[in-house]
PDB file of C-alpha atoms and ligand atoms in Angstrom:
ATOM      1  CA  MET A   1       8.195  18.570 -16.447  1.00 74.00           C
ATOM      2  CA  PRO A   2       8.336  17.438 -12.788  1.00 82.00           C
ATOM      3  CA  GLU A   3       8.794  13.733 -12.101  1.00 97.00           C
ATOM      4  CA  ALA A   4       5.425  11.963 -11.800  1.00 98.00           C
ATOM      5  CA  VAL A   5       6.796   9.849  -8.950  1.00 98.00           C
ATOM      6  CA  LEU A   6       9.341  11.178  -6.481  1.00 98.00           C
ATOM      7  CA  PHE A   7      11.779   8.744  -4.908  1.00 98.00           C
ATOM      8  CA  GLU A   8      13.971   9.336  -1.903  1.00 98.00           C
ATOM      9  CA  VAL A   9      15.704   7.057   0.596  1.00 98.00           C
ATOM     10  CA  ARG A  10      15.946   8.199   4.200  1.00 98.00           C
ATOM     11  CA  ASP A  11      17.013   6.054   7.163  1.00 98.00           C
ATOM     12  CA  ALA A  12      16.496   2.850   5.143  1.00 98.00           C
ATOM     13  CA  VAL A  13      12.983   3.981   4.107  1.00 98.00           C
ATOM     14  CA  ALA A  14      12.086   4.456   0.440  1.00 98.00           C
ATOM     15  CA  ILE A  15       9.715   7.411   0.300  1.00 98.00           C
ATOM     16  CA  VAL A  16       7.648   7.091  -2.878  1.00 98.00           C
ATOM     17  CA  THR A  17       5.481  10.128  -3.598  1.00 98.00           C
ATOM     18  CA  LEU A  18       2.865  10.265  -6.345  1.00 98.00           C
ATOM     19  CA  ASN A  19       3.481  13.681  -7.811  1.00 98.00           C
ATOM     20  CA  ARG A  20       0.719  15.029 -10.049  1.00 98.00           C
ATOM     21  CA  PRO A  21      -0.941  17.222  -7.426  1.00 98.00           C
ATOM     22  CA  ASP A  22      -3.026  19.264  -9.892  1.00 98.00           C
ATOM     23  CA  ARG A  23      -4.709  15.967 -10.982  1.00 98.00           C
ATOM     24  CA  LEU A  24      -4.918  14.619  -7.429  1.00 98.00           C
ATOM     25  CA  ASN A  25      -2.158  12.196  -8.460  1.00 98.00           C
ATOM     26  CA  ALA A  26      -4.401  10.376 -10.947  1.00 98.00           C
ATOM     27  CA  LEU A  27      -2.675   7.357 -12.466  1.00 98.00           C
ATOM     28  CA  ASN A  28      -1.360   7.943 -15.981  1.00 97.00           C
ATOM     29  CA  ALA A  29       1.426   6.240 -17.953  1.00 96.00           C
ATOM     30  CA  ASP A  30       4.092   8.399 -16.268  1.00 97.00           C
ATOM     31  CA  ILE A  31       2.947   7.459 -12.769  1.00 98.00           C
ATOM     32  CA  HIS A  32       2.769   3.770 -13.665  1.00 98.00           C
ATOM     33  CA  ALA A  33       6.291   3.939 -15.148  1.00 98.00           C
ATOM     34  CA  GLY A  34       7.552   5.802 -12.078  1.00 98.00           C
ATOM     35  CA  LEU A  35       6.035   3.218  -9.738  1.00 98.00           C
ATOM     36  CA  ARG A  36       7.556   0.377 -11.750  1.00 98.00           C
ATOM     37  CA  ALA A  37      11.002   1.980 -11.503  1.00 98.00           C
ATOM     38  CA  ALA A  38      10.561   2.693  -7.790  1.00 98.00           C
ATOM     39  CA  PHE A  39       9.576  -0.865  -6.917  1.00 98.00           C
ATOM     40  CA  GLU A  40      12.359  -2.328  -9.089  1.00 98.00           C
ATOM     41  CA  ARG A  41      14.865  -0.338  -7.038  1.00 98.00           C
ATOM     42  CA  ILE A  42      13.178  -1.242  -3.748  1.00 98.00           C
ATOM     43  CA  GLU A  43      13.208  -4.948  -4.610  1.00 98.00           C
ATOM     44  CA  THR A  44      16.910  -5.012  -5.396  1.00 97.00           C
ATOM     45  CA  ASP A  45      18.387  -2.559  -2.890  1.00 98.00           C
ATOM     46  CA  ASP A  46      19.138  -4.319   0.420  1.00 96.00           C
ATOM     47  CA  ALA A  47      19.706  -0.976   2.095  1.00 97.00           C
ATOM     48  CA  ILE A  48      15.960  -0.264   1.752  1.00 98.00           C
ATOM     49  CA  ARG A  49      14.002  -1.973   4.529  1.00 98.00           C
ATOM     50  CA  ALA A  50      10.605  -0.253   4.423  1.00 98.00           C
ATOM     51  CA  VAL A  51       8.479   1.760   2.003  1.00 98.00           C
ATOM     52  CA  LEU A  52       6.354   4.841   2.567  1.00 99.00           C
ATOM     53  CA  LEU A  53       3.892   5.470  -0.275  1.00 99.00           C
ATOM     54  CA  THR A  54       2.110   8.807  -0.243  1.00 98.00           C
ATOM     55  CA  GLY A  55       0.792  11.609  -2.456  1.00 98.00           C
ATOM     56  CA  ALA A  56       1.865  15.200  -3.106  1.00 98.00           C
ATOM     57  CA  GLY A  57      -0.625  18.002  -2.528  1.00 98.00           C
ATOM     58  CA  ARG A  58      -4.162  17.536  -1.252  1.00 97.00           C
ATOM     59  CA  GLY A  59      -4.790  14.117  -2.788  1.00 98.00           C
ATOM     60  CA  PHE A  60      -3.404  10.642  -2.249  1.00 98.00           C
ATOM     61  CA  CYS A  61      -4.574   9.332  -5.631  1.00 99.00           C
ATOM     62  CA  ALA A  62      -7.767   9.879  -7.677  1.00 98.00           C
ATOM     63  CA  GLY A  63      -7.533   6.560  -9.549  1.00 98.00           C
ATOM     64  CA  ALA A  64      -7.104   6.196 -13.283  1.00 97.00           C
ATOM     65  CA  ASP A  65      -6.558   9.468 -15.125  1.00 97.00           C
ATOM     66  CA  LEU A  66      -9.915  10.071 -16.781  1.00 95.00           C
ATOM     67  CA  MET A  67      -8.548  12.933 -18.871  1.00 92.00           C
ATOM     68  CA  GLN A  68      -5.585  11.003 -20.338  1.00 88.00           C
ATOM     69  CA  SER A  69      -5.682   7.237 -19.895  1.00 75.00           C
ATOM     70  CA  LEU A  70      -9.449   6.930 -20.223  1.00 76.00           C
ATOM     71  CA  SER A  71     -10.306   9.950 -22.382  1.00 77.00           C
ATOM     72  CA  GLY A  72     -11.891   9.588 -25.792  1.00 75.00           C
ATOM     73  CA  VAL A  73     -13.990   6.583 -24.790  1.00 75.00           C
ATOM     74  CA  GLN A  74     -16.897   6.200 -27.242  1.00 74.00           C
ATOM     75  CA  ALA A  75     -19.665   3.624 -27.203  1.00 72.00           C
ATOM     76  CA  ASP A  76     -18.867   2.641 -30.797  1.00 73.00           C
ATOM     77  CA  THR A  77     -15.101   2.283 -30.147  1.00 76.00           C
ATOM     78  CA  PRO A  78     -14.943   0.313 -26.918  1.00 80.00           C
ATOM     79  CA  ARG A  79     -11.719   0.329 -24.912  1.00 85.00           C
ATOM     80  CA  ASP A  80     -10.014  -2.871 -23.757  1.00 91.00           C
ATOM     81  CA  LEU A  81      -9.601  -1.989 -20.107  1.00 94.00           C
ATOM     82  CA  GLY A  82      -8.339  -5.509 -19.448  1.00 96.00           C
ATOM     83  CA  ALA A  83      -5.160  -4.642 -21.324  1.00 95.00           C
ATOM     84  CA  SER A  84      -4.183  -1.746 -19.029  1.00 95.00           C
ATOM     85  CA  ILE A  85      -5.138  -3.773 -15.987  1.00 97.00           C
ATOM     86  CA  ASP A  86      -2.852  -6.589 -17.172  1.00 98.00           C
ATOM     87  CA  LYS A  87      -0.049  -4.166 -18.003  1.00 97.00           C
ATOM     88  CA  ASP A  88      -0.158  -1.746 -15.080  1.00 98.00           C
ATOM     89  CA  TYR A  89      -2.574  -2.387 -12.228  1.00 98.00           C
ATOM     90  CA  ASN A  90      -2.323  -6.119 -11.586  1.00 98.00           C
ATOM     91  CA  PRO A  91       1.491  -6.281 -11.690  1.00 98.00           C
ATOM     92  CA  LEU A  92       1.648  -3.323  -9.295  1.00 98.00           C
ATOM     93  CA  VAL A  93      -0.726  -4.888  -6.772  1.00 98.00           C
ATOM     94  CA  ARG A  94       1.064  -8.257  -6.985  1.00 98.00           C
ATOM     95  CA  ARG A  95       4.389  -6.513  -6.570  1.00 98.00           C
ATOM     96  CA  MET A  96       3.271  -4.598  -3.492  1.00 98.00           C
ATOM     97  CA  ARG A  97       1.773  -7.670  -1.829  1.00 98.00           C
ATOM     98  CA  GLY A  98       4.737  -9.858  -2.735  1.00 98.00           C
ATOM     99  CA  LEU A  99       7.420  -7.333  -1.735  1.00 98.00           C
ATOM    100  CA  PRO A 100       9.495  -8.811   1.100  1.00 98.00           C
ATOM    101  CA  LYS A 101       9.553  -5.430   2.841  1.00 98.00           C
ATOM    102  CA  PRO A 102       6.731  -3.614   4.653  1.00 98.00           C
ATOM    103  CA  ILE A 103       4.787  -0.859   2.885  1.00 98.00           C
ATOM    104  CA  ILE A 104       3.015   1.935   4.712  1.00 99.00           C
ATOM    105  CA  CYS A 105       0.405   3.664   2.586  1.00 99.00           C
ATOM    106  CA  ALA A 106       0.089   7.154   3.990  1.00 99.00           C
ATOM    107  CA  VAL A 107      -3.209   8.486   2.678  1.00 99.00           C
ATOM    108  CA  ASN A 108      -2.736  12.237   2.884  1.00 98.00           C
ATOM    109  CA  GLY A 109      -5.972  13.222   1.113  1.00 98.00           C
ATOM    110  CA  VAL A 110      -8.644  11.865  -1.185  1.00 98.00           C
ATOM    111  CA  ALA A 111      -8.190   8.240  -2.296  1.00 99.00           C
ATOM    112  CA  ALA A 112     -10.574   7.322  -5.121  1.00 98.00           C
ATOM    113  CA  GLY A 113     -11.101   4.308  -7.373  1.00 98.00           C
ATOM    114  CA  ALA A 114      -7.871   2.451  -8.072  1.00 98.00           C
ATOM    115  CA  GLY A 115      -6.173   5.114  -5.944  1.00 98.00           C
ATOM    116  CA  MET A 116      -8.036   3.825  -2.906  1.00 98.00           C
ATOM    117  CA  ASN A 117      -7.290   0.232  -3.818  1.00 98.00           C
ATOM    118  CA  LEU A 118      -3.614   1.022  -4.267  1.00 98.00           C
ATOM    119  CA  ALA A 119      -3.622   2.021  -0.605  1.00 98.00           C
ATOM    120  CA  LEU A 120      -5.292  -1.266   0.347  1.00 98.00           C
ATOM    121  CA  ALA A 121      -2.486  -3.208  -1.344  1.00 98.00           C
ATOM    122  CA  GLY A 122      -0.022  -1.886   1.228  1.00 98.00           C
ATOM    123  CA  ASP A 123       0.608  -3.502   4.607  1.00 98.00           C
ATOM    124  CA  ILE A 124      -0.284  -0.668   6.973  1.00 98.00           C
ATOM    125  CA  ILE A 125      -2.707   2.071   5.965  1.00 98.00           C
ATOM    126  CA  ILE A 126      -2.630   5.323   7.878  1.00 98.00           C
ATOM    127  CA  ALA A 127      -4.493   8.502   6.994  1.00 99.00           C
ATOM    128  CA  ALA A 128      -4.584  12.214   7.658  1.00 98.00           C
ATOM    129  CA  LYS A 129      -7.764  13.293   9.443  1.00 98.00           C
ATOM    130  CA  SER A 130      -8.880  15.255   6.369  1.00 98.00           C
ATOM    131  CA  ALA A 131      -8.470  12.270   4.015  1.00 98.00           C
ATOM    132  CA  ASN A 132     -11.439  10.505   2.486  1.00 98.00           C
ATOM    133  CA  PHE A 133     -12.074   7.334   0.552  1.00 98.00           C
ATOM    134  CA  THR A 134     -14.358   6.429  -2.322  1.00 98.00           C
ATOM    135  CA  GLN A 135     -14.862   3.428  -4.573  1.00 98.00           C
ATOM    136  CA  ALA A 136     -15.630   5.848  -7.404  1.00 98.00           C
ATOM    137  CA  PHE A 137     -15.838   3.164 -10.117  1.00 98.00           C
ATOM    138  CA  ILE A 138     -19.625   2.842 -10.194  1.00 98.00           C
ATOM    139  CA  ARG A 139     -19.929   6.542 -11.075  1.00 98.00           C
ATOM    140  CA  ILE A 140     -18.335   5.755 -14.442  1.00 96.00           C
ATOM    141  CA  GLY A 141     -19.852   2.326 -14.983  1.00 96.00           C
ATOM    142  CA  LEU A 142     -16.906   0.205 -13.775  1.00 97.00           C
ATOM    143  CA  ILE A 143     -16.296  -2.294 -11.025  1.00 98.00           C
ATOM    144  CA  PRO A 144     -13.598  -1.978  -8.366  1.00 98.00           C
ATOM    145  CA  ASP A 145     -10.271  -3.191  -9.744  1.00 98.00           C
ATOM    146  CA  ALA A 146      -6.660  -3.138  -8.519  1.00 98.00           C
ATOM    147  CA  GLY A 147      -7.630  -5.767  -5.952  1.00 98.00           C
ATOM    148  CA  GLY A 148     -10.600  -3.853  -4.520  1.00 98.00           C
ATOM    149  CA  THR A 149     -13.023  -6.774  -4.606  1.00 98.00           C
ATOM    150  CA  PHE A 150     -10.410  -8.885  -2.807  1.00 98.00           C
ATOM    151  CA  PHE A 151      -9.114  -6.495  -0.159  1.00 98.00           C
ATOM    152  CA  LEU A 152     -12.217  -4.512   0.691  1.00 98.00           C
ATOM    153  CA  PRO A 153     -14.507  -7.309   1.972  1.00 98.00           C
ATOM    154  CA  ARG A 154     -11.617  -8.794   3.923  1.00 97.00           C
ATOM    155  CA  LEU A 155     -10.806  -5.479   5.568  1.00 97.00           C
ATOM    156  CA  ILE A 156     -14.244  -4.077   6.329  1.00 98.00           C
ATOM    157  CA  GLY A 157     -16.630  -7.009   5.847  1.00 98.00           C
ATOM    158  CA  ASP A 158     -18.836  -7.988   2.962  1.00 98.00           C
ATOM    159  CA  ALA A 159     -21.795  -5.734   3.800  1.00 98.00           C
ATOM    160  CA  ARG A 160     -19.752  -2.549   3.976  1.00 98.00           C
ATOM    161  CA  ALA A 161     -17.655  -3.509   0.944  1.00 98.00           C
ATOM    162  CA  ARG A 162     -20.748  -4.070  -1.170  1.00 98.00           C
ATOM    163  CA  ALA A 163     -22.305  -0.797  -0.060  1.00 98.00           C
ATOM    164  CA  MET A 164     -19.125   1.189  -0.723  1.00 98.00           C
ATOM    165  CA  ALA A 165     -18.676  -0.402  -4.159  1.00 98.00           C
ATOM    166  CA  MET A 166     -22.310  -0.179  -5.225  1.00 98.00           C
ATOM    167  CA  LEU A 167     -23.192   3.249  -3.849  1.00 98.00           C
ATOM    168  CA  GLY A 168     -19.861   4.895  -4.624  1.00 98.00           C
ATOM    169  CA  GLU A 169     -20.260   7.101  -1.570  1.00 98.00           C
ATOM    170  CA  THR A 170     -17.339   8.912   0.009  1.00 98.00           C
ATOM    171  CA  ILE A 171     -16.395   7.996   3.561  1.00 98.00           C
ATOM    172  CA  SER A 172     -14.387  10.210   5.889  1.00 98.00           C
ATOM    173  CA  ALA A 173     -11.105   9.246   7.517  1.00 98.00           C
ATOM    174  CA  ASP A 174     -12.965   8.831  10.841  1.00 98.00           C
ATOM    175  CA  GLN A 175     -15.416   6.415   9.248  1.00 98.00           C
ATOM    176  CA  ALA A 176     -12.564   4.555   7.551  1.00 98.00           C
ATOM    177  CA  GLU A 177     -10.933   4.109  10.941  1.00 98.00           C
ATOM    178  CA  GLN A 178     -14.207   2.864  12.469  1.00 98.00           C
ATOM    179  CA  PHE A 179     -14.574   0.406   9.582  1.00 98.00           C
ATOM    180  CA  GLY A 180     -11.073  -0.950  10.236  1.00 97.00           C
ATOM    181  CA  LEU A 181      -9.868   0.238   6.861  1.00 98.00           C
ATOM    182  CA  VAL A 182      -7.046   2.327   8.302  1.00 98.00           C
ATOM    183  CA  TYR A 183      -4.846   1.551  11.277  1.00 98.00           C
ATOM    184  CA  LYS A 184      -4.370   5.072  12.614  1.00 98.00           C
ATOM    185  CA  LEU A 185      -5.262   8.684  11.893  1.00 98.00           C
ATOM    186  CA  PHE A 186      -3.004  11.653  12.471  1.00 98.00           C
ATOM    187  CA  ASP A 187      -3.672  15.394  12.458  1.00 98.00           C
ATOM    188  CA  ASP A 188      -2.948  16.887   9.055  1.00 98.00           C
ATOM    189  CA  ALA A 189      -0.247  19.190  10.419  1.00 98.00           C
ATOM    190  CA  GLU A 190       1.855  16.306  11.718  1.00 98.00           C
ATOM    191  CA  PHE A 191       0.869  13.647   9.193  1.00 98.00           C
ATOM    192  CA  HIS A 192       4.048  13.443   7.119  1.00 98.00           C
ATOM    193  CA  GLU A 193       6.286  13.545  10.177  1.00 98.00           C
ATOM    194  CA  GLN A 194       4.314  10.779  11.928  1.00 98.00           C
ATOM    195  CA  ALA A 195       4.149   8.656   8.789  1.00 98.00           C
ATOM    196  CA  LEU A 196       7.918   8.898   8.329  1.00 98.00           C
ATOM    197  CA  LYS A 197       8.510   8.120  12.010  1.00 98.00           C
ATOM    198  CA  MET A 198       6.419   4.962  11.690  1.00 98.00           C
ATOM    199  CA  ALA A 199       8.239   3.931   8.498  1.00 98.00           C
ATOM    200  CA  ILE A 200      11.671   4.500  10.077  1.00 98.00           C
ATOM    201  CA  SER A 201      10.679   2.368  13.060  1.00 98.00           C
ATOM    202  CA  LEU A 202       9.584  -0.426  10.680  1.00 98.00           C
ATOM    203  CA  ALA A 203      12.868  -0.179   8.781  1.00 98.00           C
ATOM    204  CA  ALA A 204      14.766  -0.838  12.013  1.00 98.00           C
ATOM    205  CA  LYS A 205      12.840  -4.055  12.768  1.00 98.00           C
ATOM    206  CA  PRO A 206      13.887  -7.593  11.786  1.00 98.00           C
ATOM    207  CA  THR A 207      13.231  -7.337   8.042  1.00 98.00           C
ATOM    208  CA  GLN A 208      13.279 -11.101   7.438  1.00 98.00           C
ATOM    209  CA  ALA A 209      10.518 -11.567  10.012  1.00 98.00           C
ATOM    210  CA  LEU A 210       8.443  -8.819   8.403  1.00 98.00           C
ATOM    211  CA  ALA A 211       8.856 -10.509   5.014  1.00 98.00           C
ATOM    212  CA  ALA A 212       7.875 -13.905   6.430  1.00 98.00           C
ATOM    213  CA  MET A 213       4.891 -12.288   8.165  1.00 98.00           C
ATOM    214  CA  LYS A 214       3.716 -10.919   4.808  1.00 98.00           C
ATOM    215  CA  THR A 215       4.025 -14.382   3.280  1.00 98.00           C
ATOM    216  CA  ALA A 216       1.955 -15.911   6.090  1.00 98.00           C
ATOM    217  CA  LEU A 217      -0.704 -13.204   6.133  1.00 98.00           C
ATOM    218  CA  ASN A 218      -1.016 -13.231   2.333  1.00 97.00           C
ATOM    219  CA  ALA A 219      -1.468 -16.997   2.357  1.00 98.00           C
ATOM    220  CA  SER A 220      -4.058 -16.988   5.141  1.00 97.00           C
ATOM    221  CA  ALA A 221      -6.736 -15.680   2.761  1.00 92.00           C
ATOM    222  CA  ALA A 222      -6.670 -18.964   0.837  1.00 95.00           C
ATOM    223  CA  ASN A 223      -5.347 -21.526   3.358  1.00 98.00           C
ATOM    224  CA  ASN A 224      -7.240 -23.704   5.802  1.00 98.00           C
ATOM    225  CA  LEU A 225      -6.022 -23.897   9.398  1.00 98.00           C
ATOM    226  CA  ASP A 226      -3.877 -27.003   8.839  1.00 98.00           C
ATOM    227  CA  ALA A 227      -2.078 -25.488   5.878  1.00 98.00           C
ATOM    228  CA  GLN A 228      -1.590 -22.225   7.726  1.00 98.00           C
ATOM    229  CA  LEU A 229      -0.166 -23.951  10.816  1.00 98.00           C
ATOM    230  CA  ASP A 230       2.293 -25.810   8.598  1.00 98.00           C
ATOM    231  CA  LEU A 231       3.288 -22.615   6.851  1.00 98.00           C
ATOM    232  CA  GLU A 232       3.841 -20.829  10.173  1.00 98.00           C
ATOM    233  CA  ARG A 233       6.056 -23.712  11.323  1.00 98.00           C
ATOM    234  CA  ASP A 234       8.150 -23.591   8.148  1.00 98.00           C
ATOM    235  CA  LEU A 235       8.551 -19.827   8.220  1.00 98.00           C
ATOM    236  CA  GLN A 236       9.348 -19.825  11.940  1.00 98.00           C
ATOM    237  CA  ARG A 237      11.986 -22.474  11.344  1.00 98.00           C
ATOM    238  CA  ASP A 238      13.593 -20.060   8.863  1.00 98.00           C
ATOM    239  CA  MET A 239      13.304 -17.177  11.335  1.00 98.00           C
ATOM    240  CA  GLY A 240      15.051 -19.221  14.017  1.00 98.00           C
ATOM    241  CA  ARG A 241      18.137 -19.240  11.815  1.00 98.00           C
ATOM    242  CA  THR A 242      18.335 -15.479  11.267  1.00 98.00           C
ATOM    243  CA  PRO A 243      20.905 -13.246  12.987  1.00 98.00           C
ATOM    244  CA  ASP A 244      18.072 -10.948  14.084  1.00 98.00           C
ATOM    245  CA  PHE A 245      16.449 -13.728  16.119  1.00 98.00           C
ATOM    246  CA  ALA A 246      19.743 -14.354  17.945  1.00 98.00           C
ATOM    247  CA  GLU A 247      20.169 -10.608  18.453  1.00 98.00           C
ATOM    248  CA  GLY A 248      16.602 -10.187  19.760  1.00 98.00           C
ATOM    249  CA  VAL A 249      16.963 -12.908  22.382  1.00 98.00           C
ATOM    250  CA  THR A 250      20.489 -11.819  23.389  1.00 98.00           C
ATOM    251  CA  ALA A 251      19.388  -8.196  23.724  1.00 98.00           C
ATOM    252  CA  PHE A 252      16.451  -9.255  25.915  1.00 98.00           C
ATOM    253  CA  ILE A 253      18.700 -11.250  28.233  1.00 98.00           C
ATOM    254  CA  GLU A 254      21.254  -8.451  28.375  1.00 98.00           C
ATOM    255  CA  LYS A 255      18.467  -5.916  29.039  1.00 98.00           C
ATOM    256  CA  ARG A 256      19.500  -3.624  26.163  1.00 98.00           C
ATOM    257  CA  PRO A 257      17.710  -2.463  22.998  1.00 98.00           C
ATOM    258  CA  ALA A 258      18.154  -4.914  20.116  1.00 98.00           C
ATOM    259  CA  LYS A 259      20.046  -3.766  17.027  1.00 98.00           C
ATOM    260  CA  PHE A 260      18.554  -5.588  14.059  1.00 98.00           C
ATOM    261  CA  THR A 261      20.345  -5.729  10.709  1.00 98.00           C
ATOM    262  CA  GLY A 262      17.576  -7.292   8.653  1.00 97.00           C
ATOM    263  CA  LYS A 263      20.046  -9.739   7.144  1.00 95.00           C
ATOM    264  CA  ALA A 264      19.080 -13.209   5.953  1.00 94.00           C
ATOM    265  CA  ALA A 265      20.379 -16.355   7.659  1.00 92.00           C
TER     266      ALA A 265
HETATM  267  O1  LIG B 301      -7.760   0.706 -17.848  1.00 81.44           O
HETATM  268  C1  LIG B 301      -7.971   1.393 -16.851  1.00 81.44           C
HETATM  269  O2  LIG B 301      -7.235   2.344 -16.566  1.00 81.44           O
HETATM  270  C2  LIG B 301      -9.123   1.008 -15.981  1.00 81.44           C
HETATM  271  C3  LIG B 301      -8.851   1.327 -14.575  1.00 81.44           C
HETATM  272  C4  LIG B 301      -9.690   2.085 -13.848  1.00 81.44           C
HETATM  273  C5  LIG B 301      -9.352   2.379 -12.468  1.00 81.44           C
HETATM  274  C6  LIG B 301     -10.065   3.560 -11.860  1.00 81.44           C
HETATM  275  O3  LIG B 301      -9.501   4.108 -10.939  1.00 81.44           O
HETATM  276  S1  LIG B 301     -11.585   4.044 -12.411  1.00 81.44           S
HETATM  277  C7  LIG B 301     -11.965   5.412 -11.312  1.00 81.44           C
HETATM  278  C8  LIG B 301     -11.291   6.679 -11.763  1.00 81.44           C
HETATM  279  N1  LIG B 301     -11.407   7.742 -10.780  1.00 81.44           N
HETATM  280  C9  LIG B 301     -12.519   8.417 -10.590  1.00 81.44           C
HETATM  281  O4  LIG B 301     -13.548   8.161 -11.174  1.00 81.44           O
HETATM  282  C10 LIG B 301     -12.452   9.600  -9.644  1.00 81.44           C
HETATM  283  C11 LIG B 301     -12.600  10.910 -10.398  1.00 81.44           C
HETATM  284  N2  LIG B 301     -12.442  12.029  -9.515  1.00 81.44           N
HETATM  285  C12 LIG B 301     -13.390  12.406  -8.661  1.00 81.44           C
HETATM  286  O5  LIG B 301     -14.440  11.841  -8.561  1.00 81.44           O
HETATM  287  C13 LIG B 301     -13.087  13.606  -7.831  1.00 81.44           C
HETATM  288  O6  LIG B 301     -12.117  14.384  -8.459  1.00 81.44           O
HETATM  289  C14 LIG B 301     -12.574  13.244  -6.407  1.00 81.44           C
HETATM  290  C15 LIG B 301     -13.708  12.611  -5.600  1.00 81.44           C
HETATM  291  C16 LIG B 301     -11.390  12.291  -6.467  1.00 81.44           C
HETATM  292  C17 LIG B 301     -12.094  14.521  -5.679  1.00 81.44           C
HETATM  293  O7  LIG B 301     -13.070  15.514  -5.778  1.00 81.44           O
HETATM  294  P1  LIG B 301     -12.704  17.018  -5.408  1.00 81.44           P
HETATM  295  O8  LIG B 301     -13.968  17.802  -5.477  1.00 81.44           O
HETATM  296  O9  LIG B 301     -11.962  17.037  -4.132  1.00 81.44           O
HETATM  297  O10 LIG B 301     -11.653  17.503  -6.513  1.00 81.44           O
HETATM  298  P2  LIG B 301     -11.956  17.862  -8.057  1.00 81.44           P
HETATM  299  O11 LIG B 301     -12.214  19.317  -8.159  1.00 81.44           O
HETATM  300  O12 LIG B 301     -12.955  16.942  -8.614  1.00 81.44           O
HETATM  301  O13 LIG B 301     -10.545  17.502  -8.714  1.00 81.44           O
HETATM  302  C18 LIG B 301      -9.446  18.408  -8.676  1.00 81.44           C
HETATM  303  C19 LIG B 301      -8.771  18.361 -10.032  1.00 81.44           C
HETATM  304  O14 LIG B 301      -8.257  17.028 -10.228  1.00 81.44           O
HETATM  305  C20 LIG B 301      -9.746  18.638 -11.151  1.00 81.44           C
HETATM  306  O15 LIG B 301      -9.052  19.303 -12.171  1.00 81.44           O
HETATM  307  P3  LIG B 301      -9.305  20.879 -12.442  1.00 81.44           P
HETATM  308  O16 LIG B 301     -10.769  21.060 -12.630  1.00 81.44           O
HETATM  309  O17 LIG B 301      -8.796  21.566 -11.209  1.00 81.44           O
HETATM  310  O18 LIG B 301      -8.495  21.174 -13.653  1.00 81.44           O
HETATM  311  C21 LIG B 301     -10.113  17.248 -11.644  1.00 81.44           C
HETATM  312  O19 LIG B 301     -10.527  17.198 -12.967  1.00 81.44           O
HETATM  313  C22 LIG B 301      -8.794  16.510 -11.456  1.00 81.44           C
HETATM  314  N3  LIG B 301      -9.038  15.081 -11.290  1.00 81.44           N
HETATM  315  C23 LIG B 301      -9.613  14.465 -10.248  1.00 81.44           C
HETATM  316  N4  LIG B 301      -9.683  13.159 -10.460  1.00 81.44           N
HETATM  317  C24 LIG B 301      -9.128  12.941 -11.662  1.00 81.44           C
HETATM  318  C25 LIG B 301      -8.725  14.168 -12.206  1.00 81.44           C
HETATM  319  N5  LIG B 301      -8.148  14.253 -13.404  1.00 81.44           N
HETATM  320  C26 LIG B 301      -7.982  13.107 -14.109  1.00 81.44           C
HETATM  321  N6  LIG B 301      -8.369  11.910 -13.648  1.00 81.44           N
HETATM  322  C27 LIG B 301      -8.932  11.774 -12.443  1.00 81.44           C
HETATM  323  N7  LIG B 301      -9.272  10.529 -11.977  1.00 81.44           N
END
């Protein structure tokens, strides 16, 4: 059986590909296990400085596998969905947000339910022009999970988030870009190449600064201005001690491209 998650490292980028194309990469136990293994490696391997998360085939991810993980649901034998959320979804979202390396979610096709929200847990979301997005949960009597009720209103505003969640409509990649849900769209034919190019350029940047940026941006959702200013000061103090800061300033003065190593102080 093919691996449910493909893993490859190229130019300091971990390329993580959800690989159940005939199920639009719906999330089953194999995919969750594959993602756990991938992120464990990414967390511990200093040679990896950026992540590209994408899907094989015509889908990015269709959310929970309704045929496997959620099949056999009967009204008289209710399923504890909280258990799978505790085991699989919440740790994954926390891991992605907390990872001290940037993640590009490259949405190559349909992103539905928790599959859409998986994309929102990344740092930069890009999409192929043929991609589309749907908070499919309401169609099966669920609410958005995997961080959807947190990320969505912050990304596109409360009114749009409520409408997407409640109506369960599908929006096109163009609409997602207008909403501010995705950073950039690329033509389908060049999508993978452009996504990889962007990830390689991120992997060559000062990795410690990208990690500190994630910390600051993650905290800004809960902090007031005073707390955020203090946090920025503390993180910037740390950045001032990194070799990449010295290299960046030296390279500017010497009018040459900087060569960042991503190493800690
Ligand atoms: O504990 C827990 O796990 C709770 C967590 C829940 C999190 C969730 O994500 S709940 C939401 C689950 N996802 C959905 O409800 C979406 C279901 N899929 C769809 O609505 C549609 O497939 C799409 C809108 C995503 C795409 O539509 P379309 O027309 O482009 O493709 P299709 O023909 O529907 O799907 C192609 C195949 O993929 C098809 O199989 P077939 O007929 O060719 O053999 C279809 O059954 C399969 N597929 C699509 N989505 C899923 C799936 N198989 C299993 N699970 C899926 N989610």
